[in-house]
Amino acid sequence: MLPRRRVGQFAVDPVGFGCMNISHAYGPPLDPSAARAMIRRALDLGVTHFDTAALYGFGENERLVGEVLEDAPRDVLVASKCGMFGRDGARVIDARPESLRANCEQTLRSLRRQSVDLYYLHRWDKSVPIEESIGALAELVRQGKVRDIGLSEVSVATLRRAQAVHPIAAVQMEYSLWSRNAEIAMLEACRLDGVALVAFSPVGRSFLTDVPKDPMALAPGDIRRAMPRFQAPHWERNRTLQRAFVALAHDTGCTAAQLAIAWVLSRGDHVVAIPGTTRVAHLEENWGASQVTVPQEVLAKLDDLFTPHAVSGERYPPATQAEIDSEQFAAS
């Protein structure tokens, strides 16, 4: 088992639990009783890092997390996000100070807490200077309503501007073998600054598993339906990579998902992963990744297999990509 890693004021196990899937984005949400059982199982396994957001289920995810983790041990980190949420049934990005303050008050009620352990700006609202948004979060820290501030899907330049206003404890980015944008600049910037890099979707939205979800079987409303990598002609091209990856995982003596997470954790002691799932068996499988030792020769093979330009298709459709501030590889 890998030792705990620092995320803000907490030392957490390297594998946490991204709670989004149980309420949001990947088809119908779990029944609330099943969702609560999933969170309880994660806690029983020993998970010490839970990640939610105002956006997920338009508040329902925070409420479920709050119901289960209200009396969680003091060493359990509960993170949430603001600045992207549901309004009148639609997703909006709004990081004006007054909106962030309102987000925080609702999050505290939903989580049943006096303060949020780690509060991310979910997206940089490009209509609002980052300094204003971080200034509002810094005031929440001074009021005791937030313990640490994080950023999500930003560039190093934006991180630097934010750090000039208040210390940043964590940057959350999609980071996996098939989404390696963090390696352009953010991975090293976080290491140098003592900032945690929190990797979401470390198993590539199910792509880096033994049996990836067939795009034709995705439920209506599943966000992967709009993602180019899950569409023709990219899907079949990427499946060639996936099949080679599964073979490497089996040769290593672990599942594909465990190898994917273990690779992310090998990128540095400042990196933690928050895989999500709707199945208890997958939760338990993901948790086991911190016990996987990956030989250096396998890590080298993975780096050679998943070069940034080997993956076919963009992460997001153009409209969503325009909302993202993080560095991107030039098109090949």
Short mmCIF file of C-alpha atoms in Angstrom, two decimals:
data_model
loop_
_atom_site.label_atom_id
_atom_site.label_comp_id
_atom_site.label_asym_id
_atom_site.label_seq_id
_atom_site.Cartn_x
_atom_site.Cartn_y
_atom_site.Cartn_z
CA MET A 1 0.00 0.00 0.00
CA LEU A 2 1.38 3.39 -0.98
CA PRO A 3 1.80 5.91 1.86
CA ARG A 4 -0.56 8.83 2.19
CA ARG A 5 -0.01 11.97 0.16
CA ARG A 6 -0.57 15.62 1.02
CA VAL A 7 -3.62 17.50 -0.29
CA GLY A 8 -3.81 20.85 1.41
CA GLN A 9 -4.12 20.37 5.16
CA PHE A 10 -4.85 16.64 4.79
CA ALA A 11 -2.78 13.51 4.28
CA VAL A 12 -4.94 11.21 2.16
CA ASP A 13 -4.62 7.79 0.62
CA PRO A 14 -3.49 8.06 -3.02
CA VAL A 15 -6.75 6.60 -4.34
CA GLY A 16 -9.85 8.59 -3.45
CA PHE A 17 -13.44 8.45 -4.67
CA GLY A 18 -14.85 10.78 -7.30
CA CYS A 19 -18.54 10.86 -6.43
CA MET A 20 -19.85 12.42 -9.66
CA ASN A 21 -20.78 9.16 -11.40
CA ILE A 22 -23.44 8.21 -8.87
CA SER A 23 -25.49 11.31 -9.66
CA HIS A 24 -24.37 12.88 -12.90
CA ALA A 25 -23.13 12.64 -16.49
CA TYR A 26 -23.04 8.90 -17.17
CA GLY A 27 -26.66 8.02 -17.69
CA PRO A 28 -29.41 7.67 -15.06
CA PRO A 29 -28.25 8.39 -11.49
CA LEU A 30 -28.12 5.64 -8.93
CA ASP A 31 -31.06 5.17 -6.64
CA PRO A 32 -30.30 7.29 -3.54
CA SER A 33 -30.11 4.24 -1.28
CA ALA A 34 -27.61 2.57 -3.64
CA ALA A 35 -25.64 5.81 -3.88
CA ARG A 36 -25.41 6.12 -0.11
CA ALA A 37 -24.35 2.48 0.10
CA MET A 38 -21.57 3.16 -2.42
CA ILE A 39 -20.21 6.05 -0.37
CA ARG A 40 -20.42 3.99 2.83
CA ARG A 41 -18.54 1.14 1.15
CA ALA A 42 -15.79 3.55 0.10
CA LEU A 43 -15.51 4.76 3.68
CA ASP A 44 -15.39 1.17 4.97
CA LEU A 45 -12.59 0.34 2.53
CA GLY A 46 -10.54 3.15 4.02
CA VAL A 47 -11.00 5.90 1.42
CA THR A 48 -9.97 9.25 2.94
CA HIS A 49 -10.67 11.59 0.00
CA PHE A 50 -14.15 12.19 -1.41
CA ASP A 51 -14.81 14.62 -4.25
CA THR A 52 -18.16 16.20 -5.13
CA ALA A 53 -19.44 19.46 -6.66
CA ALA A 54 -22.44 21.75 -6.78
CA LEU A 55 -22.88 20.75 -10.44
CA TYR A 56 -23.25 17.02 -9.89
CA GLY A 57 -26.93 16.19 -9.92
CA PHE A 58 -27.52 19.93 -9.48
CA GLY A 59 -26.87 19.61 -5.75
CA GLU A 60 -28.07 16.06 -5.17
CA ASN A 61 -24.53 14.64 -5.06
CA GLU A 62 -23.48 17.01 -2.30
CA ARG A 63 -26.58 16.10 -0.31
CA LEU A 64 -25.85 12.36 -0.61
CA VAL A 65 -22.23 12.87 0.41
CA GLY A 66 -23.32 15.01 3.34
CA GLU A 67 -25.80 12.43 4.57
CA VAL A 68 -23.17 9.69 4.69
CA LEU A 69 -20.07 11.64 5.67
CA GLU A 70 -21.57 14.03 8.20
CA ASP A 71 -19.89 12.08 11.02
CA ALA A 72 -16.88 10.77 9.07
CA PRO A 73 -13.50 10.54 10.83
CA ARG A 74 -11.60 13.80 11.08
CA ASP A 75 -8.89 12.61 8.67
CA VAL A 76 -11.38 12.24 5.80
CA LEU A 77 -11.13 15.03 3.22
CA VAL A 78 -14.40 16.12 1.61
CA ALA A 79 -13.86 18.38 -1.39
CA SER A 80 -16.45 20.24 -3.42
CA LYS A 81 -16.52 22.79 -6.24
CA CYS A 82 -18.20 26.06 -7.05
CA GLY A 83 -18.61 28.34 -10.03
CA MET A 84 -20.34 25.77 -12.27
CA PHE A 85 -23.78 24.63 -11.19
CA GLY A 86 -27.41 24.16 -12.17
CA ARG A 87 -29.67 27.16 -12.58
CA ASP A 88 -33.26 26.82 -13.81
CA GLY A 89 -32.46 23.31 -15.03
CA ALA A 90 -29.41 24.32 -17.05
CA ARG A 91 -25.67 24.16 -16.43
CA VAL A 92 -24.09 27.57 -15.99
CA ILE A 93 -20.59 28.88 -15.34
CA ASP A 94 -20.77 31.84 -12.99
CA ALA A 95 -17.78 32.72 -10.81
CA ARG A 96 -18.77 36.21 -9.75
CA PRO A 97 -18.02 36.71 -6.06
CA GLU A 98 -21.69 36.87 -5.12
CA SER A 99 -22.37 33.58 -6.91
CA LEU A 100 -19.44 31.85 -5.21
CA ARG A 101 -20.65 33.02 -1.81
CA ALA A 102 -24.13 31.67 -2.55
CA ASN A 103 -22.65 28.39 -3.81
CA CYS A 104 -20.68 28.01 -0.59
CA GLU A 105 -23.66 28.58 1.66
CA GLN A 106 -25.65 25.93 -0.20
CA THR A 107 -22.72 23.52 -0.17
CA LEU A 108 -22.32 23.88 3.59
CA ARG A 109 -26.01 23.12 4.08
CA SER A 110 -25.84 20.12 1.75
CA LEU A 111 -22.65 18.70 3.26
CA ARG A 112 -23.92 19.39 6.80
CA ARG A 113 -20.61 21.02 7.70
CA GLN A 114 -19.33 24.25 9.16
CA SER A 115 -16.54 24.45 6.57
CA VAL A 116 -15.54 22.87 3.25
CA ASP A 117 -12.20 21.05 3.53
CA LEU A 118 -11.15 21.84 -0.05
CA TYR A 119 -13.19 24.12 -2.28
CA TYR A 120 -12.34 24.27 -5.98
CA LEU A 121 -13.24 26.87 -8.53
CA HIS A 122 -14.78 24.33 -10.91
CA ARG A 123 -14.14 26.42 -14.01
CA TRP A 124 -12.48 29.74 -14.53
CA ASP A 125 -15.31 32.02 -15.61
CA LYS A 126 -13.52 33.91 -18.36
CA SER A 127 -15.87 36.86 -17.98
CA VAL A 128 -14.56 37.39 -14.43
CA PRO A 129 -10.88 38.07 -13.64
CA ILE A 130 -9.47 35.07 -11.81
CA GLU A 131 -8.23 37.45 -9.12
CA GLU A 132 -11.81 38.42 -8.27
CA SER A 133 -13.00 34.83 -7.99
CA ILE A 134 -10.03 33.76 -5.86
CA GLY A 135 -10.42 36.88 -3.75
CA ALA A 136 -13.99 35.81 -2.94
CA LEU A 137 -12.81 32.31 -2.00
CA ALA A 138 -10.01 33.79 0.11
CA GLU A 139 -12.61 35.77 2.04
CA LEU A 140 -14.49 32.52 2.70
CA VAL A 141 -11.25 31.09 4.09
CA ARG A 142 -10.91 34.08 6.40
CA GLN A 143 -14.50 33.54 7.55
CA GLY A 144 -13.75 29.91 8.40
CA LYS A 145 -16.15 28.54 5.77
CA VAL A 146 -13.41 27.09 3.55
CA ARG A 147 -10.15 25.49 4.68
CA ASP A 148 -8.24 25.24 1.40
CA ILE A 149 -8.75 26.55 -2.14
CA GLY A 150 -8.34 24.54 -5.34
CA LEU A 151 -8.62 25.12 -9.08
CA SER A 152 -9.91 22.84 -11.82
CA GLU A 153 -8.87 22.57 -15.48
CA VAL A 154 -6.70 25.70 -15.54
CA SER A 155 -3.38 26.63 -17.13
CA VAL A 156 -0.18 27.32 -15.23
CA ALA A 157 -0.54 31.01 -16.12
CA THR A 158 -3.96 31.09 -14.43
CA LEU A 159 -2.59 29.17 -11.45
CA ARG A 160 0.13 31.78 -11.03
CA ARG A 161 -2.39 34.62 -11.11
CA ALA A 162 -4.50 32.84 -8.50
CA GLN A 163 -1.49 32.13 -6.28
CA ALA A 164 -0.72 35.85 -6.21
CA VAL A 165 -4.03 36.32 -4.39
CA HIS A 166 -4.10 33.25 -2.11
CA PRO A 167 -2.25 29.94 -1.74
CA ILE A 168 -3.69 27.16 -3.91
CA ALA A 169 -3.71 23.70 -2.32
CA ALA A 170 -4.71 21.56 -5.32
CA VAL A 171 -5.29 21.62 -9.04
CA GLN A 172 -7.75 19.10 -10.45
CA MET A 173 -7.28 17.94 -14.03
CA GLU A 174 -8.30 15.07 -16.22
CA TYR A 175 -5.13 12.99 -16.21
CA SER A 176 -4.69 9.50 -17.56
CA LEU A 177 -2.69 7.62 -20.14
CA TRP A 178 -4.95 8.95 -22.89
CA SER A 179 -5.25 12.50 -21.47
CA ARG A 180 -1.71 13.66 -20.70
CA ASN A 181 -2.15 17.43 -21.03
CA ALA A 182 -1.02 17.89 -17.44
CA GLU A 183 2.48 16.89 -18.54
CA ILE A 184 2.84 19.97 -20.75
CA ALA A 185 3.38 22.19 -17.71
CA MET A 186 0.99 21.66 -14.79
CA LEU A 187 2.46 18.44 -13.41
CA GLU A 188 5.85 20.03 -12.89
CA ALA A 189 4.45 23.37 -11.72
CA CYS A 190 2.47 21.62 -8.99
CA ARG A 191 5.50 19.59 -7.92
CA LEU A 192 7.67 22.69 -7.61
CA ASP A 193 5.02 24.65 -5.69
CA GLY A 194 3.93 21.88 -3.32
CA VAL A 195 0.46 21.80 -4.88
CA ALA A 196 -1.43 18.52 -5.16
CA LEU A 197 -2.43 17.44 -8.64
CA VAL A 198 -5.77 15.64 -8.32
CA ALA A 199 -6.37 13.39 -11.32
CA PHE A 200 -9.99 12.83 -12.31
CA SER A 201 -11.02 10.19 -14.87
CA PRO A 202 -7.75 8.24 -14.39
CA VAL A 203 -9.29 5.24 -16.19
CA GLY A 204 -10.28 7.33 -19.21
CA ARG A 205 -14.04 7.38 -18.59
CA SER A 206 -13.99 3.53 -18.68
CA PHE A 207 -11.75 3.31 -21.77
CA LEU A 208 -8.75 2.08 -19.76
CA THR A 209 -10.53 -0.96 -18.34
CA ASP A 210 -10.64 -4.61 -19.28
CA VAL A 211 -14.00 -4.23 -21.03
CA PRO A 212 -14.62 -0.59 -22.02
CA LYS A 213 -18.18 0.55 -22.50
CA ASP A 214 -19.35 0.16 -26.08
CA PRO A 215 -20.31 3.68 -27.27
CA MET A 216 -23.38 2.23 -29.00
CA ALA A 217 -24.63 1.03 -25.61
CA LEU A 218 -24.25 4.36 -23.80
CA ALA A 219 -27.43 5.64 -22.17
CA PRO A 220 -29.17 8.74 -23.52
CA GLY A 221 -27.65 11.77 -21.83
CA ASP A 222 -24.28 10.09 -21.20
CA ILE A 223 -21.68 12.82 -21.77
CA ARG A 224 -19.41 10.41 -23.63
CA ARG A 225 -21.85 10.39 -26.54
CA ALA A 226 -20.64 13.91 -27.43
CA MET A 227 -16.94 13.23 -26.88
CA PRO A 228 -15.02 12.72 -30.12
CA ARG A 229 -12.87 9.88 -28.76
CA PHE A 230 -16.01 7.76 -28.30
CA GLN A 231 -17.26 8.46 -31.81
CA ALA A 232 -16.36 7.10 -35.25
CA PRO A 233 -13.74 6.96 -36.63
CA HIS A 234 -11.78 7.62 -33.43
CA TRP A 235 -13.25 4.84 -31.30
CA GLU A 236 -11.98 1.93 -33.36
CA ARG A 237 -8.55 3.55 -33.75
CA ASN A 238 -8.30 3.96 -29.98
CA ARG A 239 -9.45 0.41 -29.36
CA THR A 240 -6.16 -0.80 -30.88
CA LEU A 241 -4.34 1.05 -28.09
CA GLN A 242 -6.75 -0.28 -25.50
CA ARG A 243 -6.25 -3.91 -26.49
CA ALA A 244 -2.47 -3.56 -26.24
CA PHE A 245 -2.92 -1.88 -22.86
CA VAL A 246 -5.06 -4.71 -21.48
CA ALA A 247 -2.42 -7.22 -22.52
CA LEU A 248 0.22 -5.24 -20.61
CA ALA A 249 -2.02 -5.13 -17.53
CA HIS A 250 -2.53 -8.88 -17.56
CA ASP A 251 1.21 -9.44 -17.99
CA THR A 252 1.73 -7.20 -14.94
CA GLY A 253 -0.72 -9.25 -12.86
CA CYS A 254 -3.43 -6.64 -12.33
CA THR A 255 -6.57 -5.37 -14.01
CA ALA A 256 -6.47 -2.69 -16.68
CA ALA A 257 -8.13 -0.15 -14.39
CA GLN A 258 -5.59 -0.83 -11.65
CA LEU A 259 -2.69 -0.38 -14.06
CA ALA A 260 -4.20 2.87 -15.36
CA ILE A 261 -4.50 4.27 -11.83
CA ALA A 262 -1.10 2.96 -10.75
CA TRP A 263 0.47 4.70 -13.76
CA VAL A 264 -1.11 8.01 -12.72
CA LEU A 265 0.18 7.57 -9.16
CA SER A 266 3.67 6.86 -10.50
CA ARG A 267 3.87 10.37 -11.95
CA GLY A 268 4.86 11.89 -8.61
CA ASP A 269 4.25 11.88 -4.88
CA HIS A 270 2.14 15.04 -5.30
CA VAL A 271 -0.39 13.20 -7.52
CA VAL A 272 -3.57 11.56 -6.22
CA ALA A 273 -6.37 9.93 -8.19
CA ILE A 274 -10.14 10.13 -7.73
CA PRO A 275 -11.68 7.43 -9.95
CA GLY A 276 -15.45 7.24 -9.99
CA THR A 277 -17.87 4.41 -10.60
CA THR A 278 -21.43 3.25 -10.04
CA ARG A 279 -20.47 -0.33 -9.18
CA VAL A 280 -19.16 -1.57 -5.84
CA ALA A 281 -16.98 -4.18 -7.56
CA HIS A 282 -15.25 -1.45 -9.56
CA LEU A 283 -14.86 0.70 -6.45
CA GLU A 284 -13.06 -2.17 -4.74
CA GLU A 285 -10.97 -2.82 -7.85
CA ASN A 286 -9.92 0.82 -8.07
CA TRP A 287 -9.01 0.90 -4.38
CA GLY A 288 -6.63 -1.98 -4.96
CA ALA A 289 -4.56 0.07 -7.42
CA SER A 290 -2.46 1.55 -4.61
CA GLN A 291 -1.18 -1.95 -3.89
CA VAL A 292 0.04 -2.51 -7.46
CA THR A 293 3.77 -2.20 -8.10
CA VAL A 294 4.44 -1.45 -11.76
CA PRO A 295 7.91 -2.42 -13.04
CA GLN A 296 9.88 0.36 -14.71
CA GLU A 297 9.92 -1.51 -18.00
CA VAL A 298 6.11 -1.61 -18.02
CA LEU A 299 5.92 2.11 -17.26
CA ALA A 300 8.26 2.72 -20.20
CA LYS A 301 6.10 0.59 -22.50
CA LEU A 302 3.02 2.54 -21.43
CA ASP A 303 4.71 5.85 -22.16
CA ASP A 304 5.68 4.58 -25.60
CA LEU A 305 2.20 3.22 -26.31
CA PHE A 306 0.22 6.27 -25.20
CA THR A 307 2.15 9.16 -26.69
CA PRO A 308 -0.03 12.29 -26.79
CA HIS A 309 -0.58 12.03 -30.54
CA ALA A 310 -1.28 8.29 -30.54
CA VAL A 311 -4.79 8.91 -29.19
CA SER A 312 -7.37 9.72 -31.84
CA GLY A 313 -9.85 12.54 -31.23
CA GLU A 314 -10.16 15.48 -28.83
CA ARG A 315 -11.20 15.17 -25.18
CA TYR A 316 -14.27 17.36 -25.57
CA PRO A 317 -16.47 18.72 -28.34
CA PRO A 318 -15.52 22.29 -29.39
CA ALA A 319 -18.10 24.11 -27.23
CA THR A 320 -16.95 22.36 -24.06
CA GLN A 321 -13.27 22.65 -24.96
CA ALA A 322 -13.71 26.42 -25.23
CA GLU A 323 -14.58 26.50 -21.50
CA ILE A 324 -11.31 24.79 -20.55
CA ASP A 325 -8.23 26.84 -19.72
CA SER A 326 -5.63 24.08 -19.37
CA GLU A 327 -2.75 23.63 -21.79
CA GLN A 328 -3.45 21.52 -24.88
CA PHE A 329 -1.18 19.57 -27.19
CA ALA A 330 -1.00 20.98 -30.70
CA ALA A 331 -3.06 19.03 -33.21
CA SER A 332 -1.05 16.42 -35.06
#
